[in-house]
């Protein structure tokens, strides 16, 4: 269609990996109700660590938006995303206490640590805005698509996990992801072939890290 941008083309081109990240066995186990609660708790504990590292990454994208944005609403969109992370951190704390999960003295799993290091490498000033936007979209879209799947008709997500799924699977978060995709597409269209190539590789890396993150949650490795 005419609406199709670079991101949509990449998703089609790498559909197997994209589906691997958005329809992971861990997510499917939430959706069919067979999820192992110790896996869910591991995910909760590790994702809290990830989100704390994600805040400075989103802040770095915001900084790039303030410097690069021409006429769009990029700054407002990314600022909104950053602001909602404040609420998200509070949510993790209350959810953890509900599940009797301690968020202090947690051991960072290998996959999480690797992912956080990758995020750090994307925070540098030298990283192009189009590239950082592609990564931000992919990180958010993975969660949006995954958790929205657990809320679709026919899903058997246990009631006590539905709030978690709504956190990323809700319509407002979906709208945020669509806005990010639009902004990323807009800057990718204008980017050099070199930046476009690097952004595609970055997208693949994000998806691979997301798969590893689910693997770690699911099986503990
Ligand atoms: C691992 N990916 C991971 N954690 C998250 N909270 C998100 C994406 C979405 O913010």
Coordinates of C-alpha atoms and ligand atoms in Angstrom, one line a residue:
X1 CA 0.0 0.0 0.0
X2 CA 0.9 3.7 -0.3
X3 CA 1.2 3.9 3.5
X4 CA 4.0 1.4 3.6
X5 CA 7.3 2.6 4.9
X6 CA 10.8 1.2 5.3
X7 CA 9.9 -0.4 8.7
X8 CA 6.9 -2.3 7.3
X9 CA 9.1 -3.6 4.5
X10 CA 11.8 -4.7 7.0
X11 CA 9.1 -6.5 9.1
X12 CA 8.0 -8.4 6.0
X13 CA 11.5 -9.2 5.0
X14 CA 12.5 -10.5 8.4
X15 CA 9.1 -11.9 9.4
X16 CA 10.4 -15.1 10.8
X17 CA 12.6 -13.2 13.4
X18 CA 9.8 -10.6 14.0
X19 CA 7.4 -13.4 14.7
X20 CA 9.9 -15.1 16.9
X21 CA 10.1 -12.0 19.1
X22 CA 6.3 -11.3 19.1
X23 CA 4.9 -14.8 19.3
X24 CA 7.5 -16.4 21.6
X25 CA 6.6 -19.6 23.5
X26 CA 6.7 -17.6 26.8
X27 CA 4.0 -15.2 25.4
X28 CA 2.0 -18.1 24.0
X29 CA 2.1 -19.8 27.4
X30 CA 0.6 -16.7 29.0
X31 CA -2.0 -16.6 26.2
X32 CA -3.0 -20.3 26.7
X33 CA -2.8 -20.1 30.5
X34 CA -0.1 -22.7 30.8
X35 CA 2.5 -20.2 32.0
X36 CA 4.8 -21.2 34.7
X37 CA 4.5 -18.6 37.5
X38 CA 8.2 -18.9 38.4
X39 CA 8.9 -17.9 34.8
X40 CA 6.6 -14.9 35.1
X41 CA 8.3 -13.8 38.3
X42 CA 11.7 -14.1 36.6
X43 CA 10.5 -12.0 33.8
X44 CA 9.1 -9.4 36.2
X45 CA 12.3 -9.2 38.2
X46 CA 14.5 -9.0 35.1
X47 CA 12.3 -6.6 33.2
X48 CA 12.4 -4.1 36.1
X49 CA 16.2 -4.0 35.7
X50 CA 15.8 -3.6 32.0
X51 CA 13.3 -0.7 32.3
X52 CA 15.6 1.2 34.6
X53 CA 18.3 0.9 31.9
X54 CA 15.7 1.8 29.2
X55 CA 15.0 5.2 30.8
X56 CA 18.4 6.7 29.9
X57 CA 18.1 5.2 26.4
X58 CA 14.7 6.9 25.8
X59 CA 16.2 10.1 27.3
X60 CA 19.0 9.9 24.7
X61 CA 16.5 9.6 21.9
X62 CA 14.6 12.6 23.4
X63 CA 17.8 14.6 23.2
X64 CA 18.2 13.6 19.6
X65 CA 14.6 14.6 18.9
X66 CA 15.1 18.0 20.4
X67 CA 18.1 18.6 18.2
X68 CA 16.8 17.0 15.0
X69 CA 13.0 17.5 14.9
X70 CA 12.0 19.7 12.0
X71 CA 8.2 20.2 12.0
X72 CA 6.8 17.1 13.5
X73 CA 5.7 16.2 17.0
X74 CA 8.6 13.9 17.7
X75 CA 9.6 15.6 20.9
X76 CA 6.1 15.3 22.4
X77 CA 5.7 11.7 21.3
X78 CA 9.0 10.6 22.9
X79 CA 8.5 12.8 25.9
X80 CA 5.2 11.1 26.5
X81 CA 6.9 7.7 26.3
X82 CA 9.5 8.8 28.7
X83 CA 7.0 10.2 31.1
X84 CA 5.0 6.9 31.1
X85 CA 8.1 5.1 32.2
X86 CA 7.8 6.9 35.6
X87 CA 4.5 5.2 36.1
X88 CA 5.8 1.9 34.8
X89 CA 8.6 1.8 37.4
X90 CA 6.0 2.4 40.1
X91 CA 3.9 -0.4 38.6
X92 CA 6.8 -2.8 38.6
X93 CA 7.3 -2.2 42.3
X94 CA 3.7 -2.7 43.2
X95 CA 3.4 -5.8 41.0
X96 CA 6.6 -7.3 42.5
X97 CA 5.2 -6.9 46.0
X98 CA 2.0 -8.5 44.9
X99 CA 4.0 -11.6 43.7
X100 CA 6.4 -11.5 46.6
X101 CA 9.3 -10.8 44.2
X102 CA 12.2 -8.8 45.7
X103 CA 13.5 -6.2 43.4
X104 CA 16.6 -5.4 45.4
X105 CA 19.7 -7.6 45.2
X106 CA 18.5 -9.2 42.0
X107 CA 21.1 -11.0 39.9
X108 CA 21.1 -9.7 36.4
X109 CA 20.8 -12.5 34.0
X110 CA 23.3 -12.8 31.1
X111 CA 20.8 -12.1 28.3
X112 CA 19.5 -9.0 30.2
X113 CA 23.0 -7.7 30.8
X114 CA 23.9 -8.2 27.1
X115 CA 20.7 -6.4 26.1
X116 CA 21.4 -3.5 28.5
X117 CA 25.0 -3.1 27.1
X118 CA 23.5 -3.0 23.6
X119 CA 21.1 -0.2 24.7
X120 CA 24.1 1.7 26.2
X121 CA 25.9 1.5 22.8
X122 CA 22.9 3.2 21.2
X123 CA 23.0 6.2 23.6
X124 CA 26.1 7.8 22.2
X125 CA 25.8 11.1 20.5
X126 CA 27.3 9.6 17.3
X127 CA 24.4 7.3 16.9
X128 CA 22.1 8.7 14.2
X129 CA 18.5 9.7 15.2
X130 CA 17.0 7.5 12.5
X131 CA 18.9 4.5 13.9
X132 CA 17.9 5.3 17.6
X133 CA 14.3 5.7 16.5
X134 CA 14.3 2.4 14.7
X135 CA 15.6 0.7 17.9
X136 CA 13.1 2.5 20.1
X137 CA 10.2 1.5 17.9
X138 CA 11.3 -2.2 17.7
X139 CA 11.7 -2.4 21.5
X140 CA 8.3 -1.0 22.2
X141 CA 6.5 -2.8 19.3
X142 CA 7.8 -6.2 20.4
X143 CA 6.0 -5.7 23.8
X144 CA 3.0 -4.2 22.3
X145 CA 2.5 -7.0 19.7
X146 CA 3.3 -9.7 22.3
X147 CA 1.0 -8.6 25.1
X148 CA -1.8 -7.5 22.8
X149 CA -1.8 -11.1 21.5
X150 CA -2.6 -12.3 25.1
X151 CA -5.7 -10.1 25.2
X152 CA -7.2 -11.1 21.8
X153 CA -10.5 -13.0 21.7
X154 CA -10.0 -16.6 22.4
X155 CA -7.0 -16.1 24.7
X156 CA -7.0 -17.8 28.0
X157 CA -4.6 -15.4 29.9
X158 CA -5.0 -16.0 33.6
X159 CA -6.9 -13.0 35.2
X160 CA -4.0 -12.2 37.5
X161 CA -1.7 -11.6 34.4
X162 CA -4.2 -9.5 32.4
X163 CA -3.2 -6.3 34.0
X164 CA 0.4 -6.9 32.9
X165 CA -0.8 -7.6 29.4
X166 CA -2.9 -4.5 29.3
X167 CA 0.1 -2.4 30.3
X168 CA 1.7 -2.9 26.9
X169 CA -1.3 -4.4 25.0
X170 CA -3.6 -1.4 25.4
X171 CA -4.8 0.7 22.6
X172 CA -2.9 3.9 23.8
X173 CA 0.4 2.0 23.8
X174 CA -0.5 0.7 20.3
X175 CA -1.0 4.3 19.2
X176 CA 2.3 5.3 20.7
X177 CA 4.0 2.6 18.7
X178 CA 2.3 3.7 15.5
X179 CA 3.5 7.2 16.1
X180 CA 7.1 6.0 16.7
X181 CA 6.9 4.0 13.5
X182 CA 5.8 7.0 11.5
X183 CA 8.6 9.2 12.9
X184 CA 11.2 6.5 12.3
X185 CA 9.9 5.9 8.7
X186 CA 10.1 9.7 8.1
X187 CA 13.7 9.9 9.1
X188 CA 14.7 6.7 7.4
X189 CA 13.3 8.0 4.1
X190 CA 15.7 10.9 4.4
X191 CA 18.7 8.9 5.7
X192 CA 21.8 7.9 3.7
X193 CA 22.2 4.4 2.4
X194 CA 24.8 3.8 5.1
X195 CA 22.5 4.8 7.9
X196 CA 19.6 2.8 6.4
X197 CA 21.8 -0.3 6.3
X198 CA 22.9 0.2 9.9
X199 CA 19.3 0.8 11.1
X200 CA 18.3 -2.5 9.5
X201 CA 21.0 -4.4 11.3
X202 CA 20.0 -2.6 14.6
X203 CA 16.4 -3.7 14.1
X204 CA 17.6 -7.3 13.7
X205 CA 19.8 -7.0 16.9
X206 CA 16.8 -5.7 18.9
X207 CA 14.6 -8.6 17.8
X208 CA 17.4 -11.1 18.6
X209 CA 17.8 -9.5 22.1
X210 CA 14.1 -9.7 22.6
X211 CA 14.0 -13.4 21.7
X212 CA 16.9 -14.0 24.2
X213 CA 15.1 -12.0 26.9
X214 CA 11.9 -14.2 26.5
X215 CA 14.1 -17.3 26.4
X216 CA 15.7 -16.2 29.7
X217 CA 12.3 -15.6 31.3
X218 CA 10.8 -18.8 29.9
X219 CA 13.5 -21.3 30.7
X220 CA 15.8 -19.4 32.9
X221 CA 18.8 -19.5 30.6
Ligands
LIG1 C1 12.9 -6.6 27.4 N1 11.7 -5.1 25.9 C2 11.9 -5.5 27.1 N2 11.3 -4.9 28.2 C3 10.4 -3.9 28.0 N3 9.8 -3.4 29.1 C4 10.1 -3.5 26.7 C5 10.8 -4.1 25.7 C6 9.1 -2.4 26.4 O1 9.2 -1.3 27.1

